[in-house]
């Protein structure tokens, strides 16, 4: 770690600050990793379901009205539940041009402000998702298809995913940064 800190030009931090930082990161780390594994499995299942549907439609006249909805539900889960892990890797789209023009201190302030604005938006989205989940659960909403699965399933993935993303953003905003955000520019 010492080499990394020197590499990016940061000052060394006290061991207790590193320990506190590690404890806060570890709050979501194992959960994020487990969700990413489940998301990868769900993505493979969605691909298999859609492939099965295409093959079945090609060789038989059998209707498959459930596969599209199942795939959409799985993809909703993958998208929302893995968002916190993606943010933990600083993997969301960012504008690198501004970061390269700012001083390290101004860049940290910029990241903090952007994280706080993102947290407010995600918290609002999470709150609305929880209200949708509650309505779907209480009123028994189902999808308007022949299969008619309950809508609390995708709403629960949205609610949990946006709540985890909000928590991840807030934790990262208040953690000292050991390394700069990852650049995805080739």
PDB file of C-alpha atoms in Angstrom:
ATOM      1  CA  UNK A   1       0.000   0.000   0.000  1.00  0.00           C
ATOM      2  CA  UNK A   2       2.869   2.324   0.793  1.00  0.00           C
ATOM      3  CA  UNK A   3       4.138   2.021  -2.769  1.00  0.00           C
ATOM      4  CA  UNK A   4       0.681   2.737  -4.130  1.00  0.00           C
ATOM      5  CA  UNK A   5       0.338   5.867  -1.980  1.00  0.00           C
ATOM      6  CA  UNK A   6       3.683   7.144  -3.183  1.00  0.00           C
ATOM      7  CA  UNK A   7       2.784   6.227  -6.752  1.00  0.00           C
ATOM      8  CA  UNK A   8      -0.317   8.389  -6.797  1.00  0.00           C
ATOM      9  CA  UNK A   9       1.348  11.170  -4.821  1.00  0.00           C
ATOM     10  CA  UNK A  10      -0.780  10.914  -1.695  1.00  0.00           C
ATOM     11  CA  UNK A  11       0.461  11.378   1.850  1.00  0.00           C
ATOM     12  CA  UNK A  12       0.706   8.337   4.099  1.00  0.00           C
ATOM     13  CA  UNK A  13      -2.256   7.929   6.400  1.00  0.00           C
ATOM     14  CA  UNK A  14      -2.188   6.851  10.011  1.00  0.00           C
ATOM     15  CA  UNK A  15      -2.738   3.085  10.565  1.00  0.00           C
ATOM     16  CA  UNK A  16      -5.927   3.728  12.552  1.00  0.00           C
ATOM     17  CA  UNK A  17      -7.393   5.683   9.610  1.00  0.00           C
ATOM     18  CA  UNK A  18      -6.587   2.785   7.281  1.00  0.00           C
ATOM     19  CA  UNK A  19      -8.159   0.299   9.725  1.00  0.00           C
ATOM     20  CA  UNK A  20     -11.345   2.377  10.089  1.00  0.00           C
ATOM     21  CA  UNK A  21     -11.517   2.762   6.318  1.00  0.00           C
ATOM     22  CA  UNK A  22     -11.123  -0.992   5.826  1.00  0.00           C
ATOM     23  CA  UNK A  23     -13.875  -1.748   8.341  1.00  0.00           C
ATOM     24  CA  UNK A  24     -16.344   0.503   6.550  1.00  0.00           C
ATOM     25  CA  UNK A  25     -15.430  -0.914   3.145  1.00  0.00           C
ATOM     26  CA  UNK A  26     -15.818  -4.461   4.445  1.00  0.00           C
ATOM     27  CA  UNK A  27     -19.415  -3.714   5.430  1.00  0.00           C
ATOM     28  CA  UNK A  28     -20.582  -3.991   1.831  1.00  0.00           C
ATOM     29  CA  UNK A  29     -17.630  -5.804   0.238  1.00  0.00           C
ATOM     30  CA  UNK A  30     -18.699  -9.425   0.895  1.00  0.00           C
ATOM     31  CA  UNK A  31     -22.336  -8.635   0.115  1.00  0.00           C
ATOM     32  CA  UNK A  32     -21.367  -6.897  -3.135  1.00  0.00           C
ATOM     33  CA  UNK A  33     -19.188  -9.838  -4.174  1.00  0.00           C
ATOM     34  CA  UNK A  34     -21.975 -12.341  -3.425  1.00  0.00           C
ATOM     35  CA  UNK A  35     -24.456 -10.251  -5.412  1.00  0.00           C
ATOM     36  CA  UNK A  36     -22.050 -10.051  -8.359  1.00  0.00           C
ATOM     37  CA  UNK A  37     -21.749 -13.852  -8.400  1.00  0.00           C
ATOM     38  CA  UNK A  38     -25.541 -14.221  -8.269  1.00  0.00           C
ATOM     39  CA  UNK A  39     -25.881 -11.573 -10.982  1.00  0.00           C
ATOM     40  CA  UNK A  40     -23.490 -13.469 -13.229  1.00  0.00           C
ATOM     41  CA  UNK A  41     -25.510 -16.642 -12.703  1.00  0.00           C
ATOM     42  CA  UNK A  42     -28.762 -14.765 -13.427  1.00  0.00           C
ATOM     43  CA  UNK A  43     -27.256 -13.361 -16.622  1.00  0.00           C
ATOM     44  CA  UNK A  44     -26.302 -16.849 -17.801  1.00  0.00           C
ATOM     45  CA  UNK A  45     -29.779 -18.154 -16.918  1.00  0.00           C
ATOM     46  CA  UNK A  46     -31.394 -15.299 -18.887  1.00  0.00           C
ATOM     47  CA  UNK A  47     -29.208 -16.103 -21.895  1.00  0.00           C
ATOM     48  CA  UNK A  48     -30.105 -19.807 -21.651  1.00  0.00           C
ATOM     49  CA  UNK A  49     -33.832 -19.051 -21.344  1.00  0.00           C
ATOM     50  CA  UNK A  50     -33.771 -16.790 -24.399  1.00  0.00           C
ATOM     51  CA  UNK A  51     -31.738 -19.319 -26.388  1.00  0.00           C
ATOM     52  CA  UNK A  52     -34.192 -22.062 -25.416  1.00  0.00           C
ATOM     53  CA  UNK A  53     -37.062 -19.839 -26.540  1.00  0.00           C
ATOM     54  CA  UNK A  54     -35.490 -19.142 -29.933  1.00  0.00           C
ATOM     55  CA  UNK A  55     -34.723 -22.822 -30.539  1.00  0.00           C
ATOM     56  CA  UNK A  56     -38.203 -23.891 -29.416  1.00  0.00           C
ATOM     57  CA  UNK A  57     -39.887 -21.332 -31.681  1.00  0.00           C
ATOM     58  CA  UNK A  58     -37.750 -22.380 -34.626  1.00  0.00           C
ATOM     59  CA  UNK A  59     -38.526 -26.097 -34.368  1.00  0.00           C
ATOM     60  CA  UNK A  60     -42.052 -26.116 -32.921  1.00  0.00           C
ATOM     61  CA  UNK A  61     -45.140 -23.921 -33.060  1.00  0.00           C
ATOM     62  CA  UNK A  62     -45.275 -23.917 -29.233  1.00  0.00           C
ATOM     63  CA  UNK A  63     -45.795 -20.463 -27.746  1.00  0.00           C
ATOM     64  CA  UNK A  64     -43.397 -19.459 -25.018  1.00  0.00           C
ATOM     65  CA  UNK A  65     -44.964 -16.515 -23.280  1.00  0.00           C
ATOM     66  CA  UNK A  66     -42.966 -16.754 -20.062  1.00  0.00           C
ATOM     67  CA  UNK A  67     -39.370 -16.537 -21.296  1.00  0.00           C
ATOM     68  CA  UNK A  68     -39.344 -12.836 -22.165  1.00  0.00           C
ATOM     69  CA  UNK A  69     -40.786 -11.852 -18.803  1.00  0.00           C
ATOM     70  CA  UNK A  70     -38.444 -14.155 -16.885  1.00  0.00           C
ATOM     71  CA  UNK A  71     -35.460 -12.750 -18.772  1.00  0.00           C
ATOM     72  CA  UNK A  72     -36.568  -9.179 -18.103  1.00  0.00           C
ATOM     73  CA  UNK A  73     -37.011  -9.923 -14.381  1.00  0.00           C
ATOM     74  CA  UNK A  74     -33.541 -11.491 -14.267  1.00  0.00           C
ATOM     75  CA  UNK A  75     -31.986  -8.549 -16.114  1.00  0.00           C
ATOM     76  CA  UNK A  76     -33.697  -6.077 -13.774  1.00  0.00           C
ATOM     77  CA  UNK A  77     -32.174  -7.965 -10.861  1.00  0.00           C
ATOM     78  CA  UNK A  78     -28.735  -7.996 -12.481  1.00  0.00           C
ATOM     79  CA  UNK A  79     -28.877  -4.288 -13.311  1.00  0.00           C
ATOM     80  CA  UNK A  80     -30.060  -2.968  -9.972  1.00  0.00           C
ATOM     81  CA  UNK A  81     -28.432  -5.420  -7.583  1.00  0.00           C
ATOM     82  CA  UNK A  82     -24.964  -5.164  -9.132  1.00  0.00           C
ATOM     83  CA  UNK A  83     -24.968  -1.344  -9.241  1.00  0.00           C
ATOM     84  CA  UNK A  84     -23.391  -0.998  -5.770  1.00  0.00           C
ATOM     85  CA  UNK A  85     -20.494  -3.268  -6.744  1.00  0.00           C
ATOM     86  CA  UNK A  86     -19.979  -1.340  -9.982  1.00  0.00           C
ATOM     87  CA  UNK A  87     -19.861   1.902  -8.003  1.00  0.00           C
ATOM     88  CA  UNK A  88     -17.410   0.383  -5.510  1.00  0.00           C
ATOM     89  CA  UNK A  89     -15.086  -0.137  -8.482  1.00  0.00           C
ATOM     90  CA  UNK A  90     -15.830   3.383  -9.741  1.00  0.00           C
ATOM     91  CA  UNK A  91     -17.059   1.639 -12.868  1.00  0.00           C
ATOM     92  CA  UNK A  92     -19.904   3.958 -13.767  1.00  0.00           C
ATOM     93  CA  UNK A  93     -19.402   6.337 -16.641  1.00  0.00           C
ATOM     94  CA  UNK A  94     -17.470   9.459 -15.738  1.00  0.00           C
ATOM     95  CA  UNK A  95     -15.996  12.411 -17.564  1.00  0.00           C
ATOM     96  CA  UNK A  96     -12.219  12.153 -17.417  1.00  0.00           C
ATOM     97  CA  UNK A  97     -11.532  15.481 -19.148  1.00  0.00           C
ATOM     98  CA  UNK A  98     -12.591  17.507 -16.110  1.00  0.00           C
ATOM     99  CA  UNK A  99     -10.600  15.361 -13.664  1.00  0.00           C
ATOM    100  CA  UNK A 100      -7.385  15.850 -15.619  1.00  0.00           C
ATOM    101  CA  UNK A 101      -7.747  19.645 -15.492  1.00  0.00           C
ATOM    102  CA  UNK A 102      -8.257  19.898 -11.730  1.00  0.00           C
ATOM    103  CA  UNK A 103      -5.781  19.754  -8.881  1.00  0.00           C
ATOM    104  CA  UNK A 104      -5.945  16.643  -6.649  1.00  0.00           C
ATOM    105  CA  UNK A 105      -7.710  18.631  -3.911  1.00  0.00           C
ATOM    106  CA  UNK A 106     -10.265  20.123  -6.325  1.00  0.00           C
ATOM    107  CA  UNK A 107     -10.787  16.666  -7.813  1.00  0.00           C
ATOM    108  CA  UNK A 108     -11.546  15.199  -4.357  1.00  0.00           C
ATOM    109  CA  UNK A 109     -14.067  17.993  -3.771  1.00  0.00           C
ATOM    110  CA  UNK A 110     -15.608  17.359  -7.203  1.00  0.00           C
ATOM    111  CA  UNK A 111     -15.913  13.625  -6.447  1.00  0.00           C
ATOM    112  CA  UNK A 112     -17.514  14.350  -3.078  1.00  0.00           C
ATOM    113  CA  UNK A 113     -20.074  16.766  -4.563  1.00  0.00           C
ATOM    114  CA  UNK A 114     -20.921  14.352  -7.389  1.00  0.00           C
ATOM    115  CA  UNK A 115     -21.232  11.485  -4.893  1.00  0.00           C
ATOM    116  CA  UNK A 116     -23.573  13.512  -2.683  1.00  0.00           C
ATOM    117  CA  UNK A 117     -25.775  14.518  -5.631  1.00  0.00           C
ATOM    118  CA  UNK A 118     -25.806  10.891  -6.783  1.00  0.00           C
ATOM    119  CA  UNK A 119     -26.698   9.721  -3.277  1.00  0.00           C
ATOM    120  CA  UNK A 120     -29.662  12.116  -3.121  1.00  0.00           C
ATOM    121  CA  UNK A 121     -30.946  10.916  -6.502  1.00  0.00           C
ATOM    122  CA  UNK A 122     -30.434   7.238  -5.628  1.00  0.00           C
ATOM    123  CA  UNK A 123     -32.068   7.673  -2.214  1.00  0.00           C
ATOM    124  CA  UNK A 124     -35.134   9.200  -3.886  1.00  0.00           C
ATOM    125  CA  UNK A 125     -35.185   6.363  -6.450  1.00  0.00           C
ATOM    126  CA  UNK A 126     -34.864   3.796  -3.643  1.00  0.00           C
ATOM    127  CA  UNK A 127     -37.694   5.400  -1.680  1.00  0.00           C
ATOM    128  CA  UNK A 128     -40.005   5.380  -4.716  1.00  0.00           C
ATOM    129  CA  UNK A 129     -39.021   1.770  -5.432  1.00  0.00           C
ATOM    130  CA  UNK A 130     -39.900   0.759  -1.873  1.00  0.00           C
ATOM    131  CA  UNK A 131     -43.306   2.446  -2.221  1.00  0.00           C
ATOM    132  CA  UNK A 132     -43.895   0.586  -5.504  1.00  0.00           C
ATOM    133  CA  UNK A 133     -42.868  -2.676  -3.845  1.00  0.00           C
ATOM    134  CA  UNK A 134     -45.281  -2.063  -0.983  1.00  0.00           C
ATOM    135  CA  UNK A 135     -48.159  -1.301  -3.364  1.00  0.00           C
ATOM    136  CA  UNK A 136     -47.411  -4.355  -5.492  1.00  0.00           C
ATOM    137  CA  UNK A 137     -47.247  -6.588  -2.421  1.00  0.00           C
ATOM    138  CA  UNK A 138     -50.361  -5.235  -0.689  1.00  0.00           C
ATOM    139  CA  UNK A 139     -52.521  -4.943  -3.797  1.00  0.00           C
ATOM    140  CA  UNK A 140     -51.221  -8.141  -5.420  1.00  0.00           C
ATOM    141  CA  UNK A 141     -50.103  -6.522  -8.676  1.00  0.00           C
ATOM    142  CA  UNK A 142     -49.151  -8.937 -11.431  1.00  0.00           C
ATOM    143  CA  UNK A 143     -47.745  -8.429 -14.887  1.00  0.00           C
ATOM    144  CA  UNK A 144     -50.268  -7.978 -17.713  1.00  0.00           C
ATOM    145  CA  UNK A 145     -49.231 -11.136 -19.554  1.00  0.00           C
ATOM    146  CA  UNK A 146     -50.616 -14.660 -19.769  1.00  0.00           C
ATOM    147  CA  UNK A 147     -47.951 -15.858 -17.327  1.00  0.00           C
ATOM    148  CA  UNK A 148     -48.780 -12.998 -14.875  1.00  0.00           C
ATOM    149  CA  UNK A 149     -45.885 -13.175 -12.388  1.00  0.00           C
ATOM    150  CA  UNK A 150     -46.140 -10.910  -9.337  1.00  0.00           C
ATOM    151  CA  UNK A 151     -44.582  -7.479  -9.786  1.00  0.00           C
ATOM    152  CA  UNK A 152     -43.134  -7.422  -6.284  1.00  0.00           C
ATOM    153  CA  UNK A 153     -40.293  -9.557  -7.666  1.00  0.00           C
ATOM    154  CA  UNK A 154     -38.691  -6.918  -9.919  1.00  0.00           C
ATOM    155  CA  UNK A 155     -39.684  -4.110  -7.536  1.00  0.00           C
ATOM    156  CA  UNK A 156     -37.857  -5.850  -4.694  1.00  0.00           C
ATOM    157  CA  UNK A 157     -34.689  -6.044  -6.818  1.00  0.00           C
ATOM    158  CA  UNK A 158     -35.038  -2.343  -7.669  1.00  0.00           C
ATOM    159  CA  UNK A 159     -35.621  -1.377  -4.026  1.00  0.00           C
ATOM    160  CA  UNK A 160     -32.778  -3.406  -2.591  1.00  0.00           C
ATOM    161  CA  UNK A 161     -30.383  -2.507  -5.393  1.00  0.00           C
ATOM    162  CA  UNK A 162     -30.971   1.238  -5.156  1.00  0.00           C
ATOM    163  CA  UNK A 163     -30.741   1.124  -1.358  1.00  0.00           C
ATOM    164  CA  UNK A 164     -27.395  -0.692  -1.556  1.00  0.00           C
ATOM    165  CA  UNK A 165     -26.172   1.739  -4.212  1.00  0.00           C
ATOM    166  CA  UNK A 166     -27.114   4.710  -2.016  1.00  0.00           C
ATOM    167  CA  UNK A 167     -25.290   3.178   0.942  1.00  0.00           C
ATOM    168  CA  UNK A 168     -22.236   2.403  -1.206  1.00  0.00           C
ATOM    169  CA  UNK A 169     -22.109   5.962  -2.548  1.00  0.00           C
ATOM    170  CA  UNK A 170     -22.364   7.476   0.934  1.00  0.00           C
ATOM    171  CA  UNK A 171     -19.705   5.139   2.356  1.00  0.00           C
ATOM    172  CA  UNK A 172     -17.332   5.890  -0.506  1.00  0.00           C
ATOM    173  CA  UNK A 173     -17.927   9.627  -0.278  1.00  0.00           C
ATOM    174  CA  UNK A 174     -16.802   9.681   3.341  1.00  0.00           C
ATOM    175  CA  UNK A 175     -13.933   7.201   3.019  1.00  0.00           C
ATOM    176  CA  UNK A 176     -10.438   8.477   2.415  1.00  0.00           C
ATOM    177  CA  UNK A 177      -9.450   7.414  -1.081  1.00  0.00           C
ATOM    178  CA  UNK A 178      -6.505   5.010  -1.183  1.00  0.00           C
ATOM    179  CA  UNK A 179      -6.310   5.210  -4.940  1.00  0.00           C
ATOM    180  CA  UNK A 180      -7.726   7.394  -7.673  1.00  0.00           C
ATOM    181  CA  UNK A 181     -10.886   6.317  -9.480  1.00  0.00           C
ATOM    182  CA  UNK A 182     -10.205   3.718 -12.115  1.00  0.00           C
ATOM    183  CA  UNK A 183      -9.880   5.070 -15.587  1.00  0.00           C
ATOM    184  CA  UNK A 184     -11.594   3.078 -18.301  1.00  0.00           C
ATOM    185  CA  UNK A 185     -10.057   5.066 -21.105  1.00  0.00           C
ATOM    186  CA  UNK A 186      -7.875   2.933 -23.352  1.00  0.00           C
TER     187      UNK A 186
END
